[in-house]
Each structure stands twice: as structure tokens, then as C-alpha cells.
PDB file of C-alpha atoms in Angstrom:
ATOM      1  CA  UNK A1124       0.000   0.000   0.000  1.00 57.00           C
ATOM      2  CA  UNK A1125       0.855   3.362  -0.827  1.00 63.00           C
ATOM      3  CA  UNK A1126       2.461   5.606   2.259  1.00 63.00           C
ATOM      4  CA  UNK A1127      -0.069   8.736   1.033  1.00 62.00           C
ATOM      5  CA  UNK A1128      -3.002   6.221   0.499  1.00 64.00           C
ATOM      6  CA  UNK A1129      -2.041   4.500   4.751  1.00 66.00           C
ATOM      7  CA  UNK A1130      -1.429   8.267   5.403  1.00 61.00           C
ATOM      8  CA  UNK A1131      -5.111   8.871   4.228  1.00 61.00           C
ATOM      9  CA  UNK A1132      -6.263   5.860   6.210  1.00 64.00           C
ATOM     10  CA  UNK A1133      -5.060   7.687   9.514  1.00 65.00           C
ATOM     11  CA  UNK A1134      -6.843  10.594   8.656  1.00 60.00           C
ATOM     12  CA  UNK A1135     -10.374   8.710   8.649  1.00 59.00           C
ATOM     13  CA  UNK A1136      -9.474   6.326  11.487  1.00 61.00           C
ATOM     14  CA  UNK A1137      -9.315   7.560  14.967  1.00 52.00           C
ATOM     15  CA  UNK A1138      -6.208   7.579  16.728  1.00 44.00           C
ATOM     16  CA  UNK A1139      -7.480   4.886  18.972  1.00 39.00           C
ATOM     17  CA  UNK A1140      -9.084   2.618  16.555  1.00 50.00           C
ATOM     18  CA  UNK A1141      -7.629   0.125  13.537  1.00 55.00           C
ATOM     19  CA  UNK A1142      -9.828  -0.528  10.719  1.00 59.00           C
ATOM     20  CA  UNK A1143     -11.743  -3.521  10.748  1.00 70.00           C
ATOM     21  CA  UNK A1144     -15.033  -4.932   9.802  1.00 83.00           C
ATOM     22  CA  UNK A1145     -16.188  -4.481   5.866  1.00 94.00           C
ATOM     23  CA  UNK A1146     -13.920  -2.127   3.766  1.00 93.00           C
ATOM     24  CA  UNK A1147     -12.569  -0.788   0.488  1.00 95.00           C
ATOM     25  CA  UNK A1148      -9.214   0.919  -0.427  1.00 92.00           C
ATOM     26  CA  UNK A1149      -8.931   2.357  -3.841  1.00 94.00           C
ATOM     27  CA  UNK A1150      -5.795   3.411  -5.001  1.00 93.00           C
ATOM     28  CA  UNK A1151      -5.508   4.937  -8.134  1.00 93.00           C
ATOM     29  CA  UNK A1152      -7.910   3.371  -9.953  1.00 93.00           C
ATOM     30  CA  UNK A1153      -7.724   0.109  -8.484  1.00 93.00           C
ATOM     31  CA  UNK A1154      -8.284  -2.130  -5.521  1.00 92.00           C
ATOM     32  CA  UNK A1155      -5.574  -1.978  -2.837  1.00 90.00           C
ATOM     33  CA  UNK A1156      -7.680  -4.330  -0.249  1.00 90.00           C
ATOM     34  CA  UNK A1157     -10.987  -5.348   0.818  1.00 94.00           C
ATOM     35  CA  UNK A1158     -13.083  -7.332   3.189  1.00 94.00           C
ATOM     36  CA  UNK A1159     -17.045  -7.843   3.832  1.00 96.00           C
ATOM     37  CA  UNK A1160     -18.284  -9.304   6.975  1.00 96.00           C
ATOM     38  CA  UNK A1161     -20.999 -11.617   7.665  1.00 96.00           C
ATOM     39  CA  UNK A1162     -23.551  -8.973   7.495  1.00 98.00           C
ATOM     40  CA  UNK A1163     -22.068  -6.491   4.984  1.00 98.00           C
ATOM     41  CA  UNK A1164     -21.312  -7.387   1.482  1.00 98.00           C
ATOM     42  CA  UNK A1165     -18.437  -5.747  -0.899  1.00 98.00           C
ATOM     43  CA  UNK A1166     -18.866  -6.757  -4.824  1.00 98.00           C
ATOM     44  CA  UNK A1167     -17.320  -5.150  -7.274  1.00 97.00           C
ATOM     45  CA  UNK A1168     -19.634  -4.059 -10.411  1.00 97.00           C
ATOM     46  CA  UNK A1169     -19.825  -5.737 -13.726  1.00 95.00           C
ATOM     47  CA  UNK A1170     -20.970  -2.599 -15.644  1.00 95.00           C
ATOM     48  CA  UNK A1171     -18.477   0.451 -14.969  1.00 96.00           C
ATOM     49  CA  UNK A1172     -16.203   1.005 -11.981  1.00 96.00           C
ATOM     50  CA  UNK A1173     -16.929   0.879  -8.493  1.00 97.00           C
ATOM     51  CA  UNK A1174     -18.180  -1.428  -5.903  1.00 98.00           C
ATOM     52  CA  UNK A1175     -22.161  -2.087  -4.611  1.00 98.00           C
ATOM     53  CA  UNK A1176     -22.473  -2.734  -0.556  1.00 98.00           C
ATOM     54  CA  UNK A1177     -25.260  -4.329   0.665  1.00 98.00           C
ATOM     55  CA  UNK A1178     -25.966  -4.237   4.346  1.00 98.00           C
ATOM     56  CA  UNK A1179     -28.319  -6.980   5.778  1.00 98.00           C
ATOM     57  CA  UNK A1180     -31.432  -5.586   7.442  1.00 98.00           C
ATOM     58  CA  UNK A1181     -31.000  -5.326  11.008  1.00 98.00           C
ATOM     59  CA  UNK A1182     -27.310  -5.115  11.145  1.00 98.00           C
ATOM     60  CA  UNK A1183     -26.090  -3.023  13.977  1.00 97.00           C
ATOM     61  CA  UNK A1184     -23.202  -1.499  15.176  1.00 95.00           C
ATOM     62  CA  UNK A1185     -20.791  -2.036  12.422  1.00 96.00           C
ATOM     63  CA  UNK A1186     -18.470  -0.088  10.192  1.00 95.00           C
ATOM     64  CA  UNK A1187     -17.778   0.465   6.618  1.00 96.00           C
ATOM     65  CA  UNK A1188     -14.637   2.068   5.267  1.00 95.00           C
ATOM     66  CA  UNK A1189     -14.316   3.229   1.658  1.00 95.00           C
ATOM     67  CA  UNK A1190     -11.082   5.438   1.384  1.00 93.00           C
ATOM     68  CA  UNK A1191      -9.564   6.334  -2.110  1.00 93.00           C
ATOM     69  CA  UNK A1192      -6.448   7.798  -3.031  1.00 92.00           C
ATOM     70  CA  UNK A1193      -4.921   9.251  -6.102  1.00 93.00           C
ATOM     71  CA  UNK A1194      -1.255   9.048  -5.489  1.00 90.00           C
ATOM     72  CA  UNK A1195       0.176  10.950  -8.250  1.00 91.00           C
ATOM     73  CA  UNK A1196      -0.113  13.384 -11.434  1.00 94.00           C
ATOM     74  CA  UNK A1197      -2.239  12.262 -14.532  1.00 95.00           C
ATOM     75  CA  UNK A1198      -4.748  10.437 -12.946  1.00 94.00           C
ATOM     76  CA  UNK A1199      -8.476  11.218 -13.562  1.00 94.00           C
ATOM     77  CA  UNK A1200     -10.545   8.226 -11.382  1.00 95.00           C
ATOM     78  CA  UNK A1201     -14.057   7.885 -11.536  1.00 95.00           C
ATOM     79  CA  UNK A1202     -15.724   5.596  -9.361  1.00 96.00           C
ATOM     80  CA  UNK A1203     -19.320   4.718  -8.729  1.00 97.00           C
ATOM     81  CA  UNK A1204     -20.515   3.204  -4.995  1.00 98.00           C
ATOM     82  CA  UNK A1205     -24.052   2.061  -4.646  1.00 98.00           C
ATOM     83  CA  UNK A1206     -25.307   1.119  -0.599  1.00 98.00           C
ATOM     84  CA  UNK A1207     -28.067  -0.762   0.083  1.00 98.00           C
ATOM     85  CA  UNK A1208     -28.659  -0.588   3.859  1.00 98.00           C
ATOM     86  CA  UNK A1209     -31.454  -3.033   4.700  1.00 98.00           C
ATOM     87  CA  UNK A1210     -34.426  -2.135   6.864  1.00 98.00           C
ATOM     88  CA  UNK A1211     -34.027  -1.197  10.454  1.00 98.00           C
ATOM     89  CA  UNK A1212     -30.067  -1.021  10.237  1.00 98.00           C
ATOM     90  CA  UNK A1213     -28.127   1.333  11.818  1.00 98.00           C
ATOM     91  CA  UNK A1214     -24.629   1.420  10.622  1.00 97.00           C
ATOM     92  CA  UNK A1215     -21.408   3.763  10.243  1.00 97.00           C
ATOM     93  CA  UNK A1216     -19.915   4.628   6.932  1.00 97.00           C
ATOM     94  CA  UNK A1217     -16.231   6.183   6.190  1.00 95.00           C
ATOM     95  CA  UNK A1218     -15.682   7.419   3.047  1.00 94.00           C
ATOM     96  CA  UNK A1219     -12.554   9.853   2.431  1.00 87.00           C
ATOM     97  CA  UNK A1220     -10.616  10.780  -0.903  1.00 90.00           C
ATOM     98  CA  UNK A1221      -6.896  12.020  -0.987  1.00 90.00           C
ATOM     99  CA  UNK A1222      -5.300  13.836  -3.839  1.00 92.00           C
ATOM    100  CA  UNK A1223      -1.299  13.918  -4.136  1.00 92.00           C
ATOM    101  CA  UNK A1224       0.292  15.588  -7.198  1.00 91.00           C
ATOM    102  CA  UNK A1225       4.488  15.290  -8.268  1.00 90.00           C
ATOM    103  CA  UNK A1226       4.417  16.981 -11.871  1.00 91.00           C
ATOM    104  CA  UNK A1227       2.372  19.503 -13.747  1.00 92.00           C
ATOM    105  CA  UNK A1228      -0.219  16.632 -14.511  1.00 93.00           C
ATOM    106  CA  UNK A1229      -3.678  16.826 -12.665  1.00 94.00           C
ATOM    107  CA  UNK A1230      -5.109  14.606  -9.791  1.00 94.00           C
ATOM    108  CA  UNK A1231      -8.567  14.282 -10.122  1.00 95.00           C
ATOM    109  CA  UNK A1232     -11.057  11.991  -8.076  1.00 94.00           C
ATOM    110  CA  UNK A1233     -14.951  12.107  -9.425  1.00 94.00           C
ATOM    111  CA  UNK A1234     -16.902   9.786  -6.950  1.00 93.00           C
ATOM    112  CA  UNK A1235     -20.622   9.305  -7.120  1.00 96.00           C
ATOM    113  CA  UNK A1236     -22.004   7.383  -4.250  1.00 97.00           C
ATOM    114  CA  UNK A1237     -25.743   6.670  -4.215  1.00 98.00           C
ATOM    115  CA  UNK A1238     -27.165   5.455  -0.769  1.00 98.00           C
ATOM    116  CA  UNK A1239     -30.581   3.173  -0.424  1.00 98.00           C
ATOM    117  CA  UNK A1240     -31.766   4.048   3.166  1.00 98.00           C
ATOM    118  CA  UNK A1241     -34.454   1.062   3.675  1.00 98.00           C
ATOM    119  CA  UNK A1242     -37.578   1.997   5.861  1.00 98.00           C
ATOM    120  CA  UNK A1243     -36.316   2.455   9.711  1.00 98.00           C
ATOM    121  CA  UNK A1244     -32.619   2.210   9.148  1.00 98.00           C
ATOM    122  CA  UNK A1245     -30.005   4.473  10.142  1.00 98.00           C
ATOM    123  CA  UNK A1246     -26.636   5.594   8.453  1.00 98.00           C
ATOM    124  CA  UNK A1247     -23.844   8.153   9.874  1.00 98.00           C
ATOM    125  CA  UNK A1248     -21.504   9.543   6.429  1.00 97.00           C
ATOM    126  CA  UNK A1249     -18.317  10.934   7.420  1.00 96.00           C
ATOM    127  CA  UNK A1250     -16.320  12.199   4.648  1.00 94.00           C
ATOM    128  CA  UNK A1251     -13.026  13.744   4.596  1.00 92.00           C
ATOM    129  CA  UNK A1252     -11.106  14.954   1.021  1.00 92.00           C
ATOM    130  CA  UNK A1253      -7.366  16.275   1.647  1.00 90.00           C
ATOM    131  CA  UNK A1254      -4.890  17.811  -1.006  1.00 91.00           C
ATOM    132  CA  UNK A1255      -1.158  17.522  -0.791  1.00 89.00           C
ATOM    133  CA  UNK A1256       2.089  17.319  -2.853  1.00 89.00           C
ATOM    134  CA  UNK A1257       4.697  19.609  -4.103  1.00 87.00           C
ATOM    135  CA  UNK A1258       4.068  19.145  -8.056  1.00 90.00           C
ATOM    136  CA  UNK A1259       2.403  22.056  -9.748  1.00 92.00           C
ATOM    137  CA  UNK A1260      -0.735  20.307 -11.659  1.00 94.00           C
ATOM    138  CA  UNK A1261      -4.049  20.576  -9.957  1.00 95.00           C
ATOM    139  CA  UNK A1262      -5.442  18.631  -7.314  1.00 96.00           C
ATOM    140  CA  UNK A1263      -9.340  18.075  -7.851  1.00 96.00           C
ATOM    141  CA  UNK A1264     -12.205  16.171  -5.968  1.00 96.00           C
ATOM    142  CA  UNK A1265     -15.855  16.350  -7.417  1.00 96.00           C
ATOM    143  CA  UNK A1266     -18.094  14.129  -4.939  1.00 95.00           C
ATOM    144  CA  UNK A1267     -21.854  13.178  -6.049  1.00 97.00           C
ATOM    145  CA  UNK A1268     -23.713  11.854  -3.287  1.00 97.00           C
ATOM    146  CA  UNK A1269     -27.282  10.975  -3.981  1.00 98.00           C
ATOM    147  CA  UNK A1270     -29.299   9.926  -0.945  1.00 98.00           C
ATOM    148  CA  UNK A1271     -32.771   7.861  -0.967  1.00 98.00           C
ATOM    149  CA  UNK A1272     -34.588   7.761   2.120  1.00 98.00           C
ATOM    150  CA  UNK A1273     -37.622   5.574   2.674  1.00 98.00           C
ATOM    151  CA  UNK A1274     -40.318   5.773   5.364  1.00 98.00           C
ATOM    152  CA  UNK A1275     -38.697   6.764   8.786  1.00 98.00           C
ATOM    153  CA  UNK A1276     -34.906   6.120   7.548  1.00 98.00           C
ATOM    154  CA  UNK A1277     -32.103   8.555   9.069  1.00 98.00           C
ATOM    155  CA  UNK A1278     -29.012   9.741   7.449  1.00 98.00           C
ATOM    156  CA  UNK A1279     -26.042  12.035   8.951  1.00 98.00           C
ATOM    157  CA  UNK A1280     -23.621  13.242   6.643  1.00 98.00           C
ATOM    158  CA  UNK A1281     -20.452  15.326   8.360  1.00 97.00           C
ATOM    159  CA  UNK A1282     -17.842  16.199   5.304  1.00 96.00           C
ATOM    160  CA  UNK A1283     -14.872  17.832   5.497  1.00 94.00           C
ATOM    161  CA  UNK A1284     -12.307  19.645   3.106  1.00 92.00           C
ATOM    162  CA  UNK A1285      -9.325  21.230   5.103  1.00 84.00           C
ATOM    163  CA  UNK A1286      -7.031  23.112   2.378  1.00 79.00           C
ATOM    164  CA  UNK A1287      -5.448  21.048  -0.101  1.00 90.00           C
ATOM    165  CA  UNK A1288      -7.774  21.029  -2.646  1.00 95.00           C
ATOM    166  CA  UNK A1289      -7.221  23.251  -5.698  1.00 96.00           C
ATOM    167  CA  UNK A1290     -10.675  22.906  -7.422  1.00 96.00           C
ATOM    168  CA  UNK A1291     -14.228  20.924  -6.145  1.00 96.00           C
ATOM    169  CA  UNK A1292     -17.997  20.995  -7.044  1.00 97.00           C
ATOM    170  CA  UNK A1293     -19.634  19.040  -4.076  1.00 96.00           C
ATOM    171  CA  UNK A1294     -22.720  17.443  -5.204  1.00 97.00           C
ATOM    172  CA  UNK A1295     -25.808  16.582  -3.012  1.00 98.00           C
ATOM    173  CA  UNK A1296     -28.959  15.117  -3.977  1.00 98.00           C
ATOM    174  CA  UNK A1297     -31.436  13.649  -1.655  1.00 98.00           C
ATOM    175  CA  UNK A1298     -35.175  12.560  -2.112  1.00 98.00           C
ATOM    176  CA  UNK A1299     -36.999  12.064   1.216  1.00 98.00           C
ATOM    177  CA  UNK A1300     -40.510   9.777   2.087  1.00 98.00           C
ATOM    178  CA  UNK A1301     -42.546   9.878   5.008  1.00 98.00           C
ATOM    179  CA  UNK A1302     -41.342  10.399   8.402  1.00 98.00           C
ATOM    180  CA  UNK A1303     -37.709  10.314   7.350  1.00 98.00           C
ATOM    181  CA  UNK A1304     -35.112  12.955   8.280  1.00 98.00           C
ATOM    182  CA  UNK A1305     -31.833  14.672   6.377  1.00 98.00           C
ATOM    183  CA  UNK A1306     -29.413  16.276   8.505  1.00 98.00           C
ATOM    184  CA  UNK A1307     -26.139  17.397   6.644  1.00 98.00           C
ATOM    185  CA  UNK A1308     -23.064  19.462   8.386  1.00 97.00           C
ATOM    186  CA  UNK A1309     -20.265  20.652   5.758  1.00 97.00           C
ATOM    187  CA  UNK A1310     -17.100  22.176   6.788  1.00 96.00           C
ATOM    188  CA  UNK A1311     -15.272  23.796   4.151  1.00 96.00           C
ATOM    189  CA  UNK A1312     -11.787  25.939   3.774  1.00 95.00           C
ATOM    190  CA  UNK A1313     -10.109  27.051   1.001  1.00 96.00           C
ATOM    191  CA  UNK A1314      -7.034  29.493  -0.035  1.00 94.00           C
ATOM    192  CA  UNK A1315      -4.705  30.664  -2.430  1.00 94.00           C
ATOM    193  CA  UNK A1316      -6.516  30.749  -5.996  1.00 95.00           C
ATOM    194  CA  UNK A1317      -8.791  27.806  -5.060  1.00 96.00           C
ATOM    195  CA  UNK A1318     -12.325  27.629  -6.214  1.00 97.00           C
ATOM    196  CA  UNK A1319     -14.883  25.553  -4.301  1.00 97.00           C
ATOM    197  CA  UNK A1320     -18.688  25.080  -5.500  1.00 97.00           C
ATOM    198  CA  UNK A1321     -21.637  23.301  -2.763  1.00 97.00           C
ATOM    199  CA  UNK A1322     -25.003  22.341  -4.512  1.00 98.00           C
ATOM    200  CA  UNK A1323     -27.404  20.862  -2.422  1.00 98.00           C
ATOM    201  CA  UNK A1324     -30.498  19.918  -4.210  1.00 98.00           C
ATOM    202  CA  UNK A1325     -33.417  18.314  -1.463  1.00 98.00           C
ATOM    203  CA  UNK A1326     -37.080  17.002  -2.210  1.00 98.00           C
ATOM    204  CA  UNK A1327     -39.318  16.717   0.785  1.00 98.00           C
ATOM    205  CA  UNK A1328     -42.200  14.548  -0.602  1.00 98.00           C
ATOM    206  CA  UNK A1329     -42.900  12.513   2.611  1.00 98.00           C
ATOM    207  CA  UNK A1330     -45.313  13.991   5.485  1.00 98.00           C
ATOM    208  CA  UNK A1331     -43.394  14.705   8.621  1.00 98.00           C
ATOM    209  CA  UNK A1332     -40.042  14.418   6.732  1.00 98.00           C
ATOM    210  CA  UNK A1333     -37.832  17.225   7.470  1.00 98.00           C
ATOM    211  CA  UNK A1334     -34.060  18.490   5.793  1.00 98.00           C
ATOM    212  CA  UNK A1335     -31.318  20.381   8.112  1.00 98.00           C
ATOM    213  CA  UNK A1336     -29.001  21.575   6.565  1.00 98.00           C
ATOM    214  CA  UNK A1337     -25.576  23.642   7.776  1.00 97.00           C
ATOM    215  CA  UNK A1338     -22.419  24.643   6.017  1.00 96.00           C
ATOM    216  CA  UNK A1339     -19.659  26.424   7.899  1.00 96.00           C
ATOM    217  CA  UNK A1340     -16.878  27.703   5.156  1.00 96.00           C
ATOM    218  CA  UNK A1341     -13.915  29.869   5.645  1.00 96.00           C
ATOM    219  CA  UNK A1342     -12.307  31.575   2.516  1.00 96.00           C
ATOM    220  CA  UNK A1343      -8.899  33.204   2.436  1.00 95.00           C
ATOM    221  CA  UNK A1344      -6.072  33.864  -0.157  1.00 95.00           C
ATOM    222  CA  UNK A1345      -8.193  35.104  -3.061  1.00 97.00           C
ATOM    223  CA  UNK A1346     -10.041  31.459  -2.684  1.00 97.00           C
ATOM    224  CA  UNK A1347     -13.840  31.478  -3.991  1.00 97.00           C
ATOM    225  CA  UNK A1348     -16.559  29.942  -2.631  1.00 97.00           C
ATOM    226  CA  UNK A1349     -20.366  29.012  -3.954  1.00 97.00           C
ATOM    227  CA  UNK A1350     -22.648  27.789  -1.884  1.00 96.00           C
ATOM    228  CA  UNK A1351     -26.566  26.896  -3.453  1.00 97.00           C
ATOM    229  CA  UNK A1352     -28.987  24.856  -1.529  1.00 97.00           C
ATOM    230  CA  UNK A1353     -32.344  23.966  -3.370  1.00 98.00           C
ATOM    231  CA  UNK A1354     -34.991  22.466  -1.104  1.00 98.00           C
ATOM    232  CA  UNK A1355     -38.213  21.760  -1.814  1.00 98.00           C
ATOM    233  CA  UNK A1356     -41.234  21.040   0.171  1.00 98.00           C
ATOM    234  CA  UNK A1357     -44.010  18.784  -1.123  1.00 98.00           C
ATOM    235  CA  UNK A1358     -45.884  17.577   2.102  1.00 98.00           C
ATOM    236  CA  UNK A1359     -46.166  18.662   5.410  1.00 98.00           C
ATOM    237  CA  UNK A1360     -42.682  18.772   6.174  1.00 98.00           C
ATOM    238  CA  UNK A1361     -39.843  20.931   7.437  1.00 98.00           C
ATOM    239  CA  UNK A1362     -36.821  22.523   5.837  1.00 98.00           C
ATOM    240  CA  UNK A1363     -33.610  24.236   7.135  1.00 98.00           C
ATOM    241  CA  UNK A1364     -30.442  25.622   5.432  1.00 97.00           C
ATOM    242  CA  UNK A1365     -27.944  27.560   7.014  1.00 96.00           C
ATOM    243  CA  UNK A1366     -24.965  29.185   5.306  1.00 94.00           C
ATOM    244  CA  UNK A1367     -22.416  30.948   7.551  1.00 95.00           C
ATOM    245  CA  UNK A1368     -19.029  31.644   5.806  1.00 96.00           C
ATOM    246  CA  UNK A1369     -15.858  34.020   7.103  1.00 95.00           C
ATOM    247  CA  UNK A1370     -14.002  35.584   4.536  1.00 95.00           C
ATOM    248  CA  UNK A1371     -10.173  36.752   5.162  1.00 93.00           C
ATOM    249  CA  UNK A1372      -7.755  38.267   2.793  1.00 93.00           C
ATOM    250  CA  UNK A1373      -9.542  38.756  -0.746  1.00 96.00           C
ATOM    251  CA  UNK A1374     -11.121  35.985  -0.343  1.00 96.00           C
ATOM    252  CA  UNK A1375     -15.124  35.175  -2.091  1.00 97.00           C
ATOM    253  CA  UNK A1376     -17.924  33.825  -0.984  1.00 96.00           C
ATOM    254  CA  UNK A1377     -21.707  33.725  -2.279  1.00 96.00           C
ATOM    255  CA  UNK A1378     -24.540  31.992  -1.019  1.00 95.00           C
ATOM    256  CA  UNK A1379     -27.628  31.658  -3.338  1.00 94.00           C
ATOM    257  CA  UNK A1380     -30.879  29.879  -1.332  1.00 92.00           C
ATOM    258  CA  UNK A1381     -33.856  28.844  -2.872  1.00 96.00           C
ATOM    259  CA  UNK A1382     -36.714  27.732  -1.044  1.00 97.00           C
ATOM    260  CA  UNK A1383     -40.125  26.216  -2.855  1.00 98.00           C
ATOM    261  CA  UNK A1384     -43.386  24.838  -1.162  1.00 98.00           C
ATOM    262  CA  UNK A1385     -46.383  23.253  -2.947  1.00 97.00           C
ATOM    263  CA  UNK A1386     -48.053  22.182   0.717  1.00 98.00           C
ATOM    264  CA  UNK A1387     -49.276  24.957   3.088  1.00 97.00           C
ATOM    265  CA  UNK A1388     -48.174  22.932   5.827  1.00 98.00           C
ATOM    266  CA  UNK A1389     -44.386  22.843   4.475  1.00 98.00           C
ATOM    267  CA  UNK A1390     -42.539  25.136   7.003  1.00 98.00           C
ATOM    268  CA  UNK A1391     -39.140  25.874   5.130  1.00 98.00           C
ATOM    269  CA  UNK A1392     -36.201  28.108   6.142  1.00 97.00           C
ATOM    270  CA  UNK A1393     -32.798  30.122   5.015  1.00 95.00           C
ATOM    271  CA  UNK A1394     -30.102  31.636   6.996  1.00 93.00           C
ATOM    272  CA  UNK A1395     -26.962  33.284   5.779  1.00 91.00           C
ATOM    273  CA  UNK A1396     -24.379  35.497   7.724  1.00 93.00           C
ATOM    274  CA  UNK A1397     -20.439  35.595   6.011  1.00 93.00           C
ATOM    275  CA  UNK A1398     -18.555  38.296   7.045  1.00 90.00           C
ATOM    276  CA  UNK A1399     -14.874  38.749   8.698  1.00 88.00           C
ATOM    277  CA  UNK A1400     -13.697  37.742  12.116  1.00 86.00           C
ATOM    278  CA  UNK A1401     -14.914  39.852  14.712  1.00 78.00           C
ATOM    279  CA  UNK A1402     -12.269  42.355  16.109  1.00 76.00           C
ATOM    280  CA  UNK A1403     -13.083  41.720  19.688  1.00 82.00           C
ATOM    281  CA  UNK A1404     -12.857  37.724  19.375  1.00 80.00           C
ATOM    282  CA  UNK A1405      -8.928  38.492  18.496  1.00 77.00           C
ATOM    283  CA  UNK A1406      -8.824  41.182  21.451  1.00 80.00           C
ATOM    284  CA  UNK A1407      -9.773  38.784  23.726  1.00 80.00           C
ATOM    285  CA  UNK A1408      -7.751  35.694  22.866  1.00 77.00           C
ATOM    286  CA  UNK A1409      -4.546  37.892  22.961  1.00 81.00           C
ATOM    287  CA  UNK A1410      -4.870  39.114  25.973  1.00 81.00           C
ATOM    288  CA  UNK A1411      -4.686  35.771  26.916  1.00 82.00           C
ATOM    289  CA  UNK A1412      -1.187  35.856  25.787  1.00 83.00           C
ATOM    290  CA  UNK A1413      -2.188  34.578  22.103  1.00 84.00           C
ATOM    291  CA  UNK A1414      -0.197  36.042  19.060  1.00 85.00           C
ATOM    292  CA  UNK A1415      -2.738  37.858  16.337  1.00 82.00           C
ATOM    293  CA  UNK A1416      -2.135  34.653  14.304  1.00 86.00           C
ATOM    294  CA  UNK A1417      -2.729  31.957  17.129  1.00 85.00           C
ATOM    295  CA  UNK A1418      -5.740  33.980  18.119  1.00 83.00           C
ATOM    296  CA  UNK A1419      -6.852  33.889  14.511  1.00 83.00           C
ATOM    297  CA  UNK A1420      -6.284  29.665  13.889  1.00 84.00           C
ATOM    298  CA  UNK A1421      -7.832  29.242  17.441  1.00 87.00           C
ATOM    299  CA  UNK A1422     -10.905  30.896  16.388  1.00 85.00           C
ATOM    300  CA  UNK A1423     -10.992  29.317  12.773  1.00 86.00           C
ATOM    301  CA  UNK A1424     -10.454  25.821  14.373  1.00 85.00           C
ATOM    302  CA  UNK A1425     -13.207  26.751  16.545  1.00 86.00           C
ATOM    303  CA  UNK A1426     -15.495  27.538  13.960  1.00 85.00           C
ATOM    304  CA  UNK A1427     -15.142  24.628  11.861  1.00 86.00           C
ATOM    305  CA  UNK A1428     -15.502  21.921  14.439  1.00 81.00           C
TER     306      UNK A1428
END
């Protein structure tokens, strides 16, 4: 195995815990390792690249690991992952995607992963995308996630993208059913001349379904940022996005919301504040005995936890 690609594997693995139960390591383009369990099933497909996972109904407790790396310049992977996750299970899924670059060439990882939420069943997403390397060609991750929820399913997504990445359009589509619930938290920094683009694209067409929604983004260099949620209430149902950016140096951000309701009962909301860091949050942290540039990563870490 690759050191960036084990490298990778730290970052999506806590400190205190080894990988084990069902996974898959990609590695430019191809299989470095996997492993299903008794109640989680790893195939590749027959039809294009990527893998389908099928989770028994009922499973509980267990892991899932799907890391992918692109090692070096003049790669361009595209992968395609497809979960099934059986009614009434409740299950953890790690996805994360590392970029390296050592020439002028490009690194580029385009990952679609389509999740099957059976009725009752639960499923935390935890997704981390990292940048590195000293060659000059660009470093680029464009995830598609498309999410499915049946009656009274669950899904958390937390992603993360920490510097690194030169270029990204993050993808999110999601069509909800009765009773079931969306609840997404991005954390997103950029700098230098990087360009980052969010779309979020939610249908709410179950009663008592509900969407919430919150990106946290901080933009420096003269980095650009887009973020556009779309959410759309059908039913009686509720609706939340919240977009709340700090920009430093020349940096960009936009936010563009859009909110539509076909059901007088669908209650659906917007918030967006982006804006610099406030003078007295420094102030305060260097009296402390902080430098202006501690203070400043103290309050950014903060912010995107």
C-alpha cells in the first residue's frame, strides 16, 4: 500500500481505533484491499467502476470504510458506490478521498455514491477529502452523493475539506418519504486561488419528513466559494439551510438559497451570515497571551468543528 493512500487511512481512522469490519481501499484506480463481513457485502460491479455494498437488514453497530487515493499526477478516477442498507439497520460509513500531485499533470477523483436508506434504518456519512504534494498540476475532488430515504430512515452526513484542494464541485442530492429525516453538516476551507462550488439539491415529498441543513466555510487567499442549496417542500414537512461563511484576505464567498413549497403545511427556512472575524474575538484571545495569528487559527479551528 501506498504511504499517502495508509497516510489517508489515519486521517479517517481515529487515533485509537484500527480498521476492521467491511472495507474498500482504492488506489488509483484500483483495488488496494478489501473485506465484507458476515452482514455487509463488498462486490465489485460488472458494468463500470466501483463497488455495490449491501448491508443486511437489522445489522447493527458495524463499520464500513471506503477510502480512495490518487497518489500521483495524470490520474483522472471515476468511481461509482451504490449502498443498500437493509431495513431497520443502523450502521457507520467512512468514506474519504486524498489527492497527491508530483508533476504539472492533474489529480482528479470524481466519486458518485448513491445510498438506499431502507424503511427504519439508520446511516452516519463521514467524509473527509485532503490535497497535498509539491508538483504544480491541480489537485481536484468532485463528490456526487445521492441519498434515498424511505419511510422513517435517518441519514447524517459530516464532510470535510481542510485546504489542499485546488478545485471541487460538491454534489448533493437527496429525495426524502414519510417520516424520514436529512441532517447534513459541511465544513469547508479554502485558499490561495482555489475555487470551491456546494449544490445541495433536497425534495421533501414525505409527510413529517424534514431536511437540516448547515455549512460552515472559511475563505482566504483570493479562494472562492459558492454555496446553493435547493430544497423543496411537497408535504407537510420541514426545511432548514444555514450558510455561515468568514471571509479573510480577498477571499469570495456567495450563497444563493432557494426555497419552494407546494403544501401549506411545508414550514421551510434560510439563513446566511459571512462576514470577517470579529475584532473583539482576536482582542480577547490575545490578551490571553495569544499572538494575532494563534488567536486567529484558534478561532478558525473553533469555527469549523
Amino acid at each position: 500500500m501506498n504511504e499517502i493512500t495508509a497516510k489517508l487511512l489515519d486521517l479517517i481512522s481515529s487515533p485509537y481505533e484500527k480498521i476492521k469490519g467491511a472495507f474498500n481501499i482504492r488506489e488509483d484506480s484500483g483495488c488496494a484491499g478489501r473485506q465484507s463481513t458476515e452482514n455487509i457485502e463488498i462486490v465489485s460491479k460488472t458494468d463500470k467502476p466501483g463497488i455495490d455494498i449491501r448491508i443486511r437488514p437489522g445489522t447493527k453497530g458495524e463499520n464500513v470504510y471506503i477510502p480512495a487515493c490518487v497518489t500521483h499526477s495524470d490520474i483522472d478516477d471515476l468511481v461509482y458506490n451504490d449502498f443498500y442498507v437493509g431495513e431497520g439497520a443502523d450502521v457507520t460509513i467512512i468514506a474519504g478521498c486524498g489527492v497527491h500531485t508530483d508533476g504539472e499533470g492533474e489529480a482528479k477523483h470524481n466519486g458518485v455514491h448513491r445510498f438506499f436508506l431502507g424503511k427504519n434504518s439508520r446511516v452516519r456519512y463521514l467524509e473527509k477529502h485532503i490535497g497535498e504534494g509539491e508538483g504544480t498540476g491541480k489537485r481536484i475532488i468532485n463528490p456526487v452523493t445521492d441519498a434515498f430515504l424511505e419511510a422513517n430512515s435517518y441519514m447524517e452526513m459530516d464532510t470535510t475539506q481542510i485546504k489542499g484542494v485546488d478545485s471541487t464541485l460538491r454534489t448533493t442530492n437527496a429525495v426524502l418519504q414519510e417520516g424520514a429525516r436529512l441532517v447534513i453538516r459541511e465544513k469547508l476551507m479554502t485558499h490561495g486561488g482555489q475555487s470551491a462550488e456546494s449544490d445541495f439539491k433536497v425534495l421533501l415529498k414525505g409527510t413529517g419528513c424534514g431536511v437540516d441543513l448547515v455549512s460552515r466555510s472559511v475563505a482566504r487567499g483570493s479562494s472562492k466559494q459558492l454555496f446553493r442549496s435547493r430544497i423543496t417542500g411537497e408535504a407537510a414537512c420541514t426545511g432548514h439551510s444555514a450558510c455561515d461563511a468568514i471571509i479573510m484576505d480577498q477571499g469570495i464567498v456567495s450563497a444563493i438559497p432557494e426555497l419552494t413549497a407546494s403544501h401549506v403545511d411545508a414550514a421551510l427556512i434560510h439563513e446566511a451570515a459571512i462576514g470577517r472575524i470579529a475584532g473583539e474575538q482576536l482582542t480577547k484571545l490575545m490578551t490571553l497571551g495569544l499572538t494575532a495569528a494563534e488567536a486567529e487559527a484558534k478561532i478558525i479551528e473553533g469555527f469549523l468543528r
